[in-house]
Structures are given as C-alpha cells and as structure tokens.
Coordinates of C-alpha atoms in Angstrom, one line a residue:
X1 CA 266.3 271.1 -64.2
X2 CA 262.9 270.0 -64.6
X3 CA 263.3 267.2 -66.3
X4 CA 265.5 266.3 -63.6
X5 CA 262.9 266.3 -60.8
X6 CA 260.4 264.5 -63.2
X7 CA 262.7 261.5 -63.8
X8 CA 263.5 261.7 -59.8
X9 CA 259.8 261.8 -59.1
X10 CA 259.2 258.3 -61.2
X11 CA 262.1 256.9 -60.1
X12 CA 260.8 257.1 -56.8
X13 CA 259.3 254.1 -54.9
X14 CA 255.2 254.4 -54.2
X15 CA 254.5 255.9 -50.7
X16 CA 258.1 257.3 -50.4
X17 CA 257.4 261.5 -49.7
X18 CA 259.5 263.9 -52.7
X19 CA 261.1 266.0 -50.8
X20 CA 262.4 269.5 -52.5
X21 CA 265.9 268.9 -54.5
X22 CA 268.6 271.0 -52.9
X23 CA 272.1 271.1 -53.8
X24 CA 273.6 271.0 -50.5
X25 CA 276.9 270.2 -52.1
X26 CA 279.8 272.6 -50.8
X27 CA 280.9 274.8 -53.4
X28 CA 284.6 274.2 -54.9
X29 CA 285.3 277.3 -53.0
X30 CA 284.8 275.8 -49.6
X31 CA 286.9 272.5 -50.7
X32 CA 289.7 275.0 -51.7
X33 CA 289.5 277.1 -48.5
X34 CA 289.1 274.4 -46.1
X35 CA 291.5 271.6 -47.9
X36 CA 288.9 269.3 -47.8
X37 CA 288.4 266.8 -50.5
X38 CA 285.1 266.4 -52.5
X39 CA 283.7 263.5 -52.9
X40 CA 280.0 261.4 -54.9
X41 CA 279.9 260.1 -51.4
X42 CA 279.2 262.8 -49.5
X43 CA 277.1 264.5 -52.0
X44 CA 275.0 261.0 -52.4
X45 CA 274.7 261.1 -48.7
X46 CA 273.6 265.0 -48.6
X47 CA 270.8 263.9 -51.5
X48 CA 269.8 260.6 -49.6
X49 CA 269.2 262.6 -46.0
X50 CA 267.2 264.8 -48.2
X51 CA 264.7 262.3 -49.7
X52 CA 264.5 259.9 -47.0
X53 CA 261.4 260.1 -44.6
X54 CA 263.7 260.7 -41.7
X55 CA 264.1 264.5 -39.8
X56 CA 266.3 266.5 -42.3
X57 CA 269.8 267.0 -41.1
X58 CA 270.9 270.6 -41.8
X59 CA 274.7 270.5 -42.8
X60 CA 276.3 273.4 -42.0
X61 CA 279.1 274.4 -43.8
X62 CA 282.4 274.5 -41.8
X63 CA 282.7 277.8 -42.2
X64 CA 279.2 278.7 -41.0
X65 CA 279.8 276.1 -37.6
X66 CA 280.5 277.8 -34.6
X67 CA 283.4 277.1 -33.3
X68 CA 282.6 274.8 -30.6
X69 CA 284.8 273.9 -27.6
X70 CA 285.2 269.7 -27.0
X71 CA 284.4 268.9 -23.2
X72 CA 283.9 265.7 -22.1
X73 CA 281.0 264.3 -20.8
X74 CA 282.1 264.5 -17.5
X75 CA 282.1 268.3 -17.7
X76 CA 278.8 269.2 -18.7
X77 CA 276.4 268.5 -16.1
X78 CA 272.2 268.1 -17.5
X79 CA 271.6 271.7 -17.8
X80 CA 274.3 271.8 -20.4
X81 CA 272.9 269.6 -22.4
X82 CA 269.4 270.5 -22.3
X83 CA 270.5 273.8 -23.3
X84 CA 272.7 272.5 -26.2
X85 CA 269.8 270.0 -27.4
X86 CA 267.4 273.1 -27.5
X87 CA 270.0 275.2 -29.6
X88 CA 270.5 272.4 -32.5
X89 CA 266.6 271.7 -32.5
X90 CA 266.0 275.2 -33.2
X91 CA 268.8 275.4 -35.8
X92 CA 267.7 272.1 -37.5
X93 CA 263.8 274.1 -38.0
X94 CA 266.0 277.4 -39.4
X95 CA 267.4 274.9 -41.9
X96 CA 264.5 273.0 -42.6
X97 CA 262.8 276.6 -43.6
X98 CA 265.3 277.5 -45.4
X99 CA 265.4 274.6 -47.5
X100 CA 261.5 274.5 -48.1
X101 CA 262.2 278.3 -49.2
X102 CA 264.8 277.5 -51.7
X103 CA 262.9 274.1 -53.0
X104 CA 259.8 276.6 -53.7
X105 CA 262.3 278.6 -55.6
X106 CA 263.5 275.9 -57.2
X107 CA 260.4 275.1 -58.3
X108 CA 259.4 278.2 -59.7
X109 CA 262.5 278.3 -61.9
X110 CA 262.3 274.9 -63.3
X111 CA 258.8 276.3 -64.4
X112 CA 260.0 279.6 -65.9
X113 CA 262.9 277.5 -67.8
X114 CA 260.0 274.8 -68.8
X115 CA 258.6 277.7 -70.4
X116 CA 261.2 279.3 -72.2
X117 CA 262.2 276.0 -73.6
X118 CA 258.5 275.6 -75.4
X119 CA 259.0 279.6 -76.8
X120 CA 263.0 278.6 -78.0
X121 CA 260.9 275.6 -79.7
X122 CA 258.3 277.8 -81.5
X123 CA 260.9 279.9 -82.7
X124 CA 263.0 277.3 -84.2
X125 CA 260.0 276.4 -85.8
X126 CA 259.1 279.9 -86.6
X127 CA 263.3 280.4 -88.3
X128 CA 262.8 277.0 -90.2
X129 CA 259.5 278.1 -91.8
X130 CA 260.8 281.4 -92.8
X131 CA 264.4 280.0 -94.1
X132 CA 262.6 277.6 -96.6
X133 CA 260.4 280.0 -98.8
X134 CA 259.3 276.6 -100.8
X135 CA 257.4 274.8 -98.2
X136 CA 255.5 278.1 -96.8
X137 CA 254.2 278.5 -100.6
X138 CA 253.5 274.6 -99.9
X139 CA 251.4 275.4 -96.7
X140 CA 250.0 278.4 -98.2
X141 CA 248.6 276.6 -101.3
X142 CA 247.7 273.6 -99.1
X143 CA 245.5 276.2 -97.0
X144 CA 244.1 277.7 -100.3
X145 CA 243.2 274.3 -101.8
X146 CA 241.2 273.5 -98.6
X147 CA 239.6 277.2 -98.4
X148 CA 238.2 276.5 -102.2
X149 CA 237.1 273.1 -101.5
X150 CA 235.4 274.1 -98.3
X151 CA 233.7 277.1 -100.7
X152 CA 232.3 274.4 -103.6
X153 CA 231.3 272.5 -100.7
X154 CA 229.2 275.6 -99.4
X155 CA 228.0 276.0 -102.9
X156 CA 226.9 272.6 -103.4
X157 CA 224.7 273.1 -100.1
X158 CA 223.4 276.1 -101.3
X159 CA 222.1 274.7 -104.2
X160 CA 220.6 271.9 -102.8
X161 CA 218.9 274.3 -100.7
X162 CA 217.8 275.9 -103.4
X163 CA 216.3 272.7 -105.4
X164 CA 214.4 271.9 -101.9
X165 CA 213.3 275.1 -101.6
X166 CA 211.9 275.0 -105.2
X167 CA 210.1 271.5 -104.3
X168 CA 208.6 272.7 -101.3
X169 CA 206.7 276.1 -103.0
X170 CA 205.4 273.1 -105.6
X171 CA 204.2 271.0 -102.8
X172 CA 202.5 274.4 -101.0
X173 CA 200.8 275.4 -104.6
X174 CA 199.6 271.6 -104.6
X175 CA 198.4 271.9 -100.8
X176 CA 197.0 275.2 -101.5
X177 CA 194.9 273.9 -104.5
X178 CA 193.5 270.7 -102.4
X179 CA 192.9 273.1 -99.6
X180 CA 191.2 275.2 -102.0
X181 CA 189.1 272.1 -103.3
X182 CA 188.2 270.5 -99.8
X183 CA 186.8 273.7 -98.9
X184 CA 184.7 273.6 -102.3
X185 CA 183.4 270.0 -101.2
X186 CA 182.6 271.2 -97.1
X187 CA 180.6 273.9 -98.0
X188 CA 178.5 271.6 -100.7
X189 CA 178.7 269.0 -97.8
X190 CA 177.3 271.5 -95.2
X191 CA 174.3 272.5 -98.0
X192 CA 173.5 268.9 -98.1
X193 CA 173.9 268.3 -94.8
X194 CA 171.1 271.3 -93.9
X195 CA 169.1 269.5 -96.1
X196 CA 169.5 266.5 -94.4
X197 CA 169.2 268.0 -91.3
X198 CA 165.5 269.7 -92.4
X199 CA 164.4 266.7 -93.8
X200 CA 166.0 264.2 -90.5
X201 CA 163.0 267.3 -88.4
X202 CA 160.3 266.7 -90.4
X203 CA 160.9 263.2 -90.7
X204 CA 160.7 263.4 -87.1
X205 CA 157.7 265.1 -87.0
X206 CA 155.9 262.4 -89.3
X207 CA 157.2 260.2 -86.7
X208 CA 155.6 261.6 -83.9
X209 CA 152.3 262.6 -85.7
X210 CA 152.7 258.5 -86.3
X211 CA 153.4 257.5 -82.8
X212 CA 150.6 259.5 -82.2
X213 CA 148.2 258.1 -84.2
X214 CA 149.3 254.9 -83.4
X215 CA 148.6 255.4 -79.8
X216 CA 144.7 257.2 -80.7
X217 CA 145.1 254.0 -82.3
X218 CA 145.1 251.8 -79.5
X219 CA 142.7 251.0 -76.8
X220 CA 143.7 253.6 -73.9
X221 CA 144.3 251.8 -70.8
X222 CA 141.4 253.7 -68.6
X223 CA 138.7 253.3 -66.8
X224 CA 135.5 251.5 -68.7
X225 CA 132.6 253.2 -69.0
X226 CA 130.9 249.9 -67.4
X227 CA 132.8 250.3 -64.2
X228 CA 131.8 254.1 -64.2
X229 CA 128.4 253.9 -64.7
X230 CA 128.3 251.0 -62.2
X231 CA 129.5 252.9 -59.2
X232 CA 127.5 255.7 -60.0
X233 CA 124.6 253.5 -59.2
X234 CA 125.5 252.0 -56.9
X235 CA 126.2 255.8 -55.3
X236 CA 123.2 256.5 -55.3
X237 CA 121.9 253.0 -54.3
X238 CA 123.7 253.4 -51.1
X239 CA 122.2 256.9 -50.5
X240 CA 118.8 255.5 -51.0
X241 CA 119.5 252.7 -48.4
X242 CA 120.9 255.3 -46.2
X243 CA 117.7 257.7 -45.8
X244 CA 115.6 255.0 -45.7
X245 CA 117.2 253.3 -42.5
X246 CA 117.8 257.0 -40.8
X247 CA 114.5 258.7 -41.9
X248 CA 112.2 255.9 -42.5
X249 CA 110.2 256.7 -39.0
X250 CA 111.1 260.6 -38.4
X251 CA 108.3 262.7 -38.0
X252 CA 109.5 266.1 -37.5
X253 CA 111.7 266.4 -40.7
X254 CA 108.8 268.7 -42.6
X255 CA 108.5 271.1 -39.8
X256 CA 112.5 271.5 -40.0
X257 CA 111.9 272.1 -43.3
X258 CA 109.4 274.6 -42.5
X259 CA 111.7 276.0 -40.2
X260 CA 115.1 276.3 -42.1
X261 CA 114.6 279.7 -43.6
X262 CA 113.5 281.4 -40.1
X263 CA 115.9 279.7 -37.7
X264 CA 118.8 281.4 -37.2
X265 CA 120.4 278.5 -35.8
X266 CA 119.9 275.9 -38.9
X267 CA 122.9 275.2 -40.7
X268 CA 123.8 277.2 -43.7
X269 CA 124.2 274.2 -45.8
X270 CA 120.4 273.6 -45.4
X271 CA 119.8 277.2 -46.3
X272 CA 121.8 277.0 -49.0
X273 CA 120.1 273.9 -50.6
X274 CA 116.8 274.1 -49.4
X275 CA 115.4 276.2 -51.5
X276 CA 112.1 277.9 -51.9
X277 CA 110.8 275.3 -54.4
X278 CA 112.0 272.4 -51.8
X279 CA 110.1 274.0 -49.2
X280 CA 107.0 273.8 -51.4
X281 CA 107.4 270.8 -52.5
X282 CA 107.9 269.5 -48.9
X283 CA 104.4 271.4 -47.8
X284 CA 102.5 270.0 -51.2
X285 CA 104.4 266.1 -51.4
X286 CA 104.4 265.1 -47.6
X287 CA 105.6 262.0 -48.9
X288 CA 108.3 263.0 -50.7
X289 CA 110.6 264.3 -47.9
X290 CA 112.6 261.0 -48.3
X291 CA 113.7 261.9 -51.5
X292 CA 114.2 265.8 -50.5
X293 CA 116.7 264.2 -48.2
X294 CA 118.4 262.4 -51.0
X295 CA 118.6 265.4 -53.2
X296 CA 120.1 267.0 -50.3
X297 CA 122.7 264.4 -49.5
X298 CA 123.9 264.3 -53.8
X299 CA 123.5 268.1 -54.1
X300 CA 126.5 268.3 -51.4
X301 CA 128.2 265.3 -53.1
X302 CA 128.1 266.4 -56.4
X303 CA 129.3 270.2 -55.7
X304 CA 132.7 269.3 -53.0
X305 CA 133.1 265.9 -54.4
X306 CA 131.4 265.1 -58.5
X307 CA 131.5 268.8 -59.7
X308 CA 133.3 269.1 -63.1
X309 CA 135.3 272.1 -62.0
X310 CA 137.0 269.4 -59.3
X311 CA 140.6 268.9 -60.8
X312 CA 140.8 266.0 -58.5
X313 CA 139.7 265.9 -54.6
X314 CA 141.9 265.7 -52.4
X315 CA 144.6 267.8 -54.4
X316 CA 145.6 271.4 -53.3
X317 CA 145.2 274.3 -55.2
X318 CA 149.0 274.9 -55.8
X319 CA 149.4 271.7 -57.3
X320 CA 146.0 271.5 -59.6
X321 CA 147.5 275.3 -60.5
X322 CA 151.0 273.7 -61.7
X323 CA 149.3 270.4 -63.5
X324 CA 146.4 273.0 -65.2
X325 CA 149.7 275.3 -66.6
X326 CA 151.2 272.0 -67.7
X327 CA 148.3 271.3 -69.9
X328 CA 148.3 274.5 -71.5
X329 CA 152.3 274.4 -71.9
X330 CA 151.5 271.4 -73.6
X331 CA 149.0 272.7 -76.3
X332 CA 151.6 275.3 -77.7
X333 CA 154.9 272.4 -78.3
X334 CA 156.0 271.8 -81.6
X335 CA 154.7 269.2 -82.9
X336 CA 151.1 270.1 -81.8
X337 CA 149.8 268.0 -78.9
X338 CA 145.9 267.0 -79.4
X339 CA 143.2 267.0 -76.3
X340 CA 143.6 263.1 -76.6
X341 CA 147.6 263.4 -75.7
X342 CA 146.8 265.9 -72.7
X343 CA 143.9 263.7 -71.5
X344 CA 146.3 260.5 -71.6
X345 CA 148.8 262.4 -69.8
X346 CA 146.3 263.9 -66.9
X347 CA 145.3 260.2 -66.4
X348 CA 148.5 258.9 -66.1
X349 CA 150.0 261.6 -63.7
X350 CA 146.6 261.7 -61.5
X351 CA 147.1 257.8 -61.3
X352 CA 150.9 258.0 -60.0
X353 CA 149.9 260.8 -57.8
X354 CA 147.0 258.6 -56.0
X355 CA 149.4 256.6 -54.9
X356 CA 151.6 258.8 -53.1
X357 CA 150.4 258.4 -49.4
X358 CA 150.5 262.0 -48.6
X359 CA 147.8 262.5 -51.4
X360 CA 145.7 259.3 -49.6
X361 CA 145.8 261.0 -46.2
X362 CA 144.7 264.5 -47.4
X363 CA 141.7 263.0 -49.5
X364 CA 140.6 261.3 -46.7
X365 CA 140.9 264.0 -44.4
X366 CA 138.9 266.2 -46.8
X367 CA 136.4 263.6 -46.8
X368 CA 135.9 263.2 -43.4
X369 CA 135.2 267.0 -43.4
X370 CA 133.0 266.4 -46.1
X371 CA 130.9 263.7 -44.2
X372 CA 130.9 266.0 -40.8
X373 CA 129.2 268.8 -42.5
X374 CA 126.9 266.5 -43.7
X375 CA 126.1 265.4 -41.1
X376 CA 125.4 268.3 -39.3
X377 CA 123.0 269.7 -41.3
X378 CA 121.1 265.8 -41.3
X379 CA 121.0 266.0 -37.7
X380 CA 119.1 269.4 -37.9
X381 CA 116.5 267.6 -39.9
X382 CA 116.6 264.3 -37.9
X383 CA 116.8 264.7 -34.3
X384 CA 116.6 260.9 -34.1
X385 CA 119.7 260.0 -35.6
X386 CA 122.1 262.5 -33.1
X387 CA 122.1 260.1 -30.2
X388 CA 124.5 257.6 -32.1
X389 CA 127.7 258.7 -30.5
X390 CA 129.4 258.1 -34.1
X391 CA 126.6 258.2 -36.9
X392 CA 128.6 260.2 -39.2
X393 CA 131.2 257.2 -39.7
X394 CA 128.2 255.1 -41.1
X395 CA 127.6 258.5 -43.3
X396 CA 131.0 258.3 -44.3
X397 CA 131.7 254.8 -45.1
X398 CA 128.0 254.4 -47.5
X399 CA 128.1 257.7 -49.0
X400 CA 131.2 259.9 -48.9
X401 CA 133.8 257.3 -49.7
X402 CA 131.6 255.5 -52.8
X403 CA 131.7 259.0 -54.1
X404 CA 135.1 259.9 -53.7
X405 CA 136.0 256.6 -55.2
X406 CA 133.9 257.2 -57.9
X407 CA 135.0 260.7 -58.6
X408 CA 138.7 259.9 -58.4
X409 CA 137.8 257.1 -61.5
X410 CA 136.3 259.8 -63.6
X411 CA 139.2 261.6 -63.0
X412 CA 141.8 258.9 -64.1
X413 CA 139.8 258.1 -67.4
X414 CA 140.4 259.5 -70.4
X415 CA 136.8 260.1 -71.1
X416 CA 134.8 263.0 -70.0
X417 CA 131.9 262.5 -67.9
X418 CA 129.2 265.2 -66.7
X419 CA 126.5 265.1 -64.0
X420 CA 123.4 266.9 -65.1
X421 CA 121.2 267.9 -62.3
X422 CA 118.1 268.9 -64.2
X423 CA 116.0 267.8 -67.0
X424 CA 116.6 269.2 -70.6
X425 CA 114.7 272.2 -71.3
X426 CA 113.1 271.5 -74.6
X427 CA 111.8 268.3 -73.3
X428 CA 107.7 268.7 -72.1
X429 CA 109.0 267.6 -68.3
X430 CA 111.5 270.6 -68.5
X431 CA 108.7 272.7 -69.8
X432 CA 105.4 271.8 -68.3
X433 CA 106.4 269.4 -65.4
X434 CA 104.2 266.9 -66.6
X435 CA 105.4 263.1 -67.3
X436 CA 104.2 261.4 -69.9
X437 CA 104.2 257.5 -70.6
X438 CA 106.8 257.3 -73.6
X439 CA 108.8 258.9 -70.9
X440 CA 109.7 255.9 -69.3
X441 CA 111.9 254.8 -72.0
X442 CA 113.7 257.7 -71.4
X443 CA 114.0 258.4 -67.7
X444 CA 114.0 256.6 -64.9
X445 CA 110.3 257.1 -62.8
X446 CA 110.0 256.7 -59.6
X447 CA 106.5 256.6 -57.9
X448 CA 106.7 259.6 -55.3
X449 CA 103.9 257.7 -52.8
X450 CA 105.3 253.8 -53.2
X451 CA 109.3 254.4 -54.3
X452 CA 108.8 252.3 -56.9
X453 CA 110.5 252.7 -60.4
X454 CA 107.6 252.2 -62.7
X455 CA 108.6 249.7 -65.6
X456 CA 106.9 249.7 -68.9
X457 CA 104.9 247.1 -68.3
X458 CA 103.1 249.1 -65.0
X459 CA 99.7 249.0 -64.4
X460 CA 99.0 252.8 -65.1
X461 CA 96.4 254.9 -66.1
X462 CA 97.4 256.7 -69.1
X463 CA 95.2 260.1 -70.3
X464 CA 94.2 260.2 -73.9
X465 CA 97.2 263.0 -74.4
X466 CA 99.8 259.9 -72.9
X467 CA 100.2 261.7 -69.3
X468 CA 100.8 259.3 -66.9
X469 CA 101.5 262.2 -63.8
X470 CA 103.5 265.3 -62.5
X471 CA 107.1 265.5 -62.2
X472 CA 108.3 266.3 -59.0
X473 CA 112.1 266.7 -58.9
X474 CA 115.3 265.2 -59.7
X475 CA 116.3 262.4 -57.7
X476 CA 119.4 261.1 -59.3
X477 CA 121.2 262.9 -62.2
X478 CA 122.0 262.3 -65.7
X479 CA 125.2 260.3 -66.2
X480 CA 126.8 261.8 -69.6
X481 CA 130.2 260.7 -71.3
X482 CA 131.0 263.4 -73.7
X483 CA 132.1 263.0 -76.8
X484 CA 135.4 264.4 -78.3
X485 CA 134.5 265.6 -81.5
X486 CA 130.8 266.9 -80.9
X487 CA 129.4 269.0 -78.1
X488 CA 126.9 266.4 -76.9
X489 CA 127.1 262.7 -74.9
X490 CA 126.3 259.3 -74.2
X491 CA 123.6 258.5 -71.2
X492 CA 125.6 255.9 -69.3
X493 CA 123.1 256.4 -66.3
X494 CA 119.5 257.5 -66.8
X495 CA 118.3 260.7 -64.7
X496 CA 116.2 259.0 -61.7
X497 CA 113.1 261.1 -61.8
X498 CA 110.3 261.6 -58.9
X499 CA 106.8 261.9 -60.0
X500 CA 103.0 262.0 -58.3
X501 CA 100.9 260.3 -60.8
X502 CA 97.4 261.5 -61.6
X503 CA 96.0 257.9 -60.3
X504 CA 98.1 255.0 -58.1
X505 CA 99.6 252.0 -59.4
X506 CA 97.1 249.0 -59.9
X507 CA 98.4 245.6 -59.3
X508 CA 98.7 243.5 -62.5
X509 CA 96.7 240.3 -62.5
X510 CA 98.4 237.0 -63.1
X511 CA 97.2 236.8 -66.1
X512 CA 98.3 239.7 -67.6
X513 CA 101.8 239.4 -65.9
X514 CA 102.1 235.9 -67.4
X515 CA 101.1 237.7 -71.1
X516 CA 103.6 240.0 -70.9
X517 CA 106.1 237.6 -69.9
X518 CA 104.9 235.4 -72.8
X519 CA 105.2 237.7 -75.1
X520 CA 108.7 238.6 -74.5
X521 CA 109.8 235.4 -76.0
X522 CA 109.1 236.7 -79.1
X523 CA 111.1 239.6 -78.9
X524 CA 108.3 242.2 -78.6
X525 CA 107.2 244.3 -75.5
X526 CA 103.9 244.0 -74.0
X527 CA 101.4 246.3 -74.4
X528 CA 101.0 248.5 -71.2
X529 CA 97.4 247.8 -69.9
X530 CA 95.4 251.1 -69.1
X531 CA 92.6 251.8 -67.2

C-alpha cells in the first residue's frame, strides 16, 4: 500500500537509498510443496537485503534453482569457476531488472489505489449529503443568504457611485462656470494689456525724443571751432613759408607759365589749374607769381584733400558707399532721427575708424601720392628745386600732412565747415574787382608788391569814392561753419585777398604810430591817415 511505503520512507535513516518494496516472500504454495516452514525471519531477512546499500541478492525460489550437482573443490579446476562466477553475475542483473520492473509497477498501483481512495472519499461525502435532505436545504440557504448579501453589497456600491457621480457633474458645472468667468477676466486683461502695451511705445517714444533732447542738450564732444580755424591758418601759413623758400629766387617760373598751355609735355595738373585768367595775371602782375604758386598748391589741396564732397580721405569708395546708405537708413527709423543724431553718429564712427591702422596706412599712402603729383607739376615751374634728390618729402611733411590733419578734424566734428574759393558776387570786389578801404574789415589784404597784410591803421592813399586798389585773386579761402537751421555761416577764417593798390604803402611816422597806439587805450580805432 501506499501508505505503507510512505511510513517506510520516514522511517528510514538520512542518506540510507529506498530501494523498491518487493514481496520476495515465497507463496504458501511453495512452503506446502516443498515442506519448508515459513518463517518473520526469513521474510525480515528478504526485506533487509532489499533496503540495504549492499548488491541485491536474488532469491530464487527452490523450484526455479537449477538443480545443481555438489563437487568439491578439489574437482573444479579455475575455469570452472570462472565460468560459474559469470553465470550467477548475470543471473543476479536478470533479478535485479526484474525487481526494478516490478517496484515501478508497484509504484504505479499504489498511485491508481491512492486515487481511488480520494473518489471512494468524495462519494461518501457525496451519499451523506444526499441521505440528509436537512442539511443540503441548510447549505443551500447558507449559499442563498451569502448570494443576497453579496447583491445589497453590489447595490450599496452602486449607489455610492451614483452619489459620486452626482457630486462630480456639480463640481464640472462649478468648473465650467469659473472657466467661463476667467475667460471673461483674460480677454478684459488682454484689452488692457494692448492698452498698456500702446501706451509702454509711446512712452518709449517720449523717452527717446527725451534722450534726444537731452543729448542736443549737451555740449557734443567735437572738435572746437578754435582748433579748426587754427589749423587752417596755420595751412596756409606753412604754404606761404613753403613758396617763399623754394621760389623766392626762380626766374623762369613766368615763362613756364607762358608756356603751360603750348607744351605738350607740361603736366596736366598745371593745365588744369592754370587757367587763362592766371596766365594773364602772371603777364600783367610779374610780382605776383608767388602767390599764383600758392593758389596753385591750395587749389590741389582743397579738391583731393578739403573738398566738401570728401567723405573722409583716405577711405575707399565701398566703404564711404556703406556709411552714406547708413545715414539714409537712419533718416527713415521710427522714432525719426534728426541731422544732429546722424552727424553725432558720422563723428563718432569716422573717429573709431581713424584708428584702425589699416585706415592710417592708406591715408598716408594717398597722401604721399597727393604730395608727388604735386610735386611734379612744381618742378615744371621751378627747375631749381628738382636737384633735391627728395624735395617732395619737405612738400609733404609742411603742406600735405597739415591738410590732411586738418581735413580729417572737419570730418570728426559735428559742425559743418565750407571752403569758399571766390569772393561773394554781390559784393563790389566780386563785381568790379576793385577794393575798397572799409574792405579791410572784412577781408584779409594783402599787398601784391610787399606781401604785406595791410592793417587798418596803413598808411594808404584812399580815393574820394574809398578805393584803396584792384583785386587781384584769392589767395586763401573763406573759412565758413554752417549753420543748422539757416542756409548761411560763420567766418571762422577770413578770405586772404591779393590786391595791387593804386599807390604803394607809405611808412607811418612815429608820431602818428605812437597816436594810433594812444588812442587805443581808449577803446577807439585810429583814424587811417590818407594822403
């Protein structure tokens, strides 16, 4: 039986192997046939070779032993025996398989019986039920009673889902209303805040108009007009000094003057300045080829170098293209930029730009061109001067350089400064070349046969009609800063004008000098003495 083999399996000792139970006890049949008495002890023994670790002995039952035939020792010789020993070893395997066989069987059926036994169980169970009617209705109402209470349990839940439900449509109709409200207050919120947004721009644009004013305010960082007008003459001083150390002893410049128009080899820059009218003069005022040369030397200045057209020398055209499209770009922003914004910001970008050393080396290399030019066409008009082996550098340091300096300042001001070549047209030296003596006030004079600048205090001799002599040319120009809100200027430097007066210069007598000195104590100006 099962139950058996379990017992026998606990019962057993740990590390002990369970070998297969097999009842290897001889039926009562053999006992009967053979006369042999059965006895516990040889069944216990059968059991005891079958659980022990040792080689299961087969026991064969008499009646399956071959009948063997007792020899002695003496009469079996080794191959005997060998043969024997092999013939029990390979019975001994036959009977170990066969009792692993019927163990597995064994097996099997104590299985199939376990089995039946738990069915005979559930029947009995099943009969018992069934032969007491009373306690099946029990079971049946106890099964009932727990059905209903599981259904009001369900129903309980259902309502609660119900009541939940209900709360959570009245908390979406509150949500929905709020929803419904903050929407109201966002869009008035965005209205205002367009408003605010409209007024935050123009408050912005009051602030810049401010900022602006502000800055038109303050005094602009630039240039004075002091330091302007003080290397403009002194331009011209050093053009002055120039001529007269280079063509204070030439005598051929008035026949290369003479010759400029018909020489095919004179430079164009000559032709290009010395005009008819020059040549005239030169034939008429011997003594005023000096100051031809001077006029010369500033009329090439002032058109590569002074001109008003000159965005800044030494810049390229590309880049005075870029910085002129700036400053119209910057007239048509929002808020409107005014001519005093764009003039601030020229100054300050030509400013960072002189600095850049690239810029420096161009301008200088355009200046040197400038002074070579130069003088090339001088040397046509004064042989002397080409046997210095490197005149032009003395050219270049006096004259170009002052006026590029001085050109470059105009350029970083704020201001706006013209050079005016020639004498106003309604005035009587613009209309009848004729100088008068109030004119001295207003121009500067200078005495075409002595180079002297005639003062007001000059010994001249005046005509009854106040003419004093005849104008001659335009030595130095007229130095104008214009102003902003009108078309005309502000003479910082007065136009240097050459005249040949009607009678020489007398020399004042002490006297009279001491007078006139006298007098200016008293804040008054002397009265000119005329002849």
């Amino acid at each position: 039986m099962p139950d058996a083999d379990v017992e026998l399996d606990q019962a057993l000792p740990k590390g002990k192997v369970l070998r297969p139970h097999l009842d290897t006890s001889e039926p009562e049949s053999f006992y009967r046939e053979t006369g042999s008495p059965r006895s516990e002890k040889n069944d216990a023994e059968t059991r005891d070779s079958l659980t022990d670790e040792a080689p299961i002995k087969p026991v064969i039952p008499p009646r399956l032993r071959k009948p063997q035939t007792r020899r002695s020792t003496d009469d079996l010789d080794s191959k005997d025996l060998r043969y024997e020993n092999r013939s029990l070893k390979k019975d001994n395997e036959d009977t170990r398989d066969d009792l692993r066989k019927a163990w597995g069987e064994n097996r099997e059926q104590s299985l199939e019986i376990r089995d039946l036994k738990k069915q005979n169980a559930h029947l009995k169970e099943s009969m018992r039920t069934q032969a007491d009617p009373k306690s099946y209705k029990d079971q049946i109402l106890s099964e009932r009673r727990k059905f209903y209470e599981h259904v009001d349990l369900l129903e309980d839940h259902i309502a609660h889902l119900k009541h939940q439900l209900e709360k959570t449509k009245l908390h979406m109709d509150q949500l929905t209303f709020q929803t419904r409200e903050a929407n109201e207050d966002k869009a008035a919120y965005e209205t205002k805040l367009q408003n605010l947004q409209k007024l935050n721009n123009r408050l912005n644009e009051d602030l810049t108009e401010c900022r602006d004013d502000i800055l038109r305010l303050q005094p602009p960082t630039q240039i004075p007009d002091s330091k302007i007008a003080e290397g403009y003459s002194n331009l011209y001083q050093q053009i002055a000094s120039w001529v007269d150390d280079e063509a204070e002893e030439s005598q051929s410049m008035e026949a290369r003057m003479a010759e400029v128009a018909a020489d095919k080899d004179a430079p164009e820059l000559l032709k290009a300045y010395l005009d008819s009218d020059l040549i005239r003069l030169t034939k008429k005022y011997s003594e005023a080829e000096p100051l031809i040369l001077r006029y010369i030397i500033q009329l090439h200045l002032h058109r590569l170098i002074l001109a008003d057209d000159i965005y800044l020398f030494g810049l390229d055209e590309h880049n005075i293209t870029i910085l002129r499209g700036i400053e119209h770009a910057m007239e048509d922003l929002e808020p409107k930029r005014d001519t005093l914004t764009i003039q601030r910001w020229r100054s300050e970008t030509l400013q960072a730009l002189a600095k850049i050393d690239g810029f420096q080396t161009e301008q200088q290399r355009q200046a040197t061109i400038v002074s070579r030019d130069l003088w090339a066409a001088l040397i046509y008009l004064i042989p002397e001067i080409a046997t210095e082996e490197h005149g032009w550098k003395r050219l270049h340091d006096s004259v170009t350089m002052p006026a590029v300096q001085l050109a470059t300042n105009m350029r970083f001001s704020t201001s706006c400064y013209r050079i005016i070549a020639h004498l106003p047209r309604n005035s009587s030296v613009g209309q009848h070349n004729v100088i008068y003596h109030p004119d001295i006030q207003r121009y500067t004079i200078l005495d075409v046969a002595t180079r002297k600048v005639l003062r007001q205090d000059s010994v001249l001799k005046v005509a009854e009609d106040g003419r004093i002599g005849e104008h001659v040319m335009v030595v130095q120009p007229l130095l104008l800063r214009m102003q902003r809100d009108s078309n005309g200027g502000i003479a910082l430097c007065k136009p240097t004008v050459a005249v040949k007066l009607d009678e020489p210069m007398a020399k004042r007598a002490k006297g009279v000098r001491a007078l006139g000195a006298l007098s200016s104590w008293f804040g008054g100006d002397p009265e000119p003495t005329r002849t």
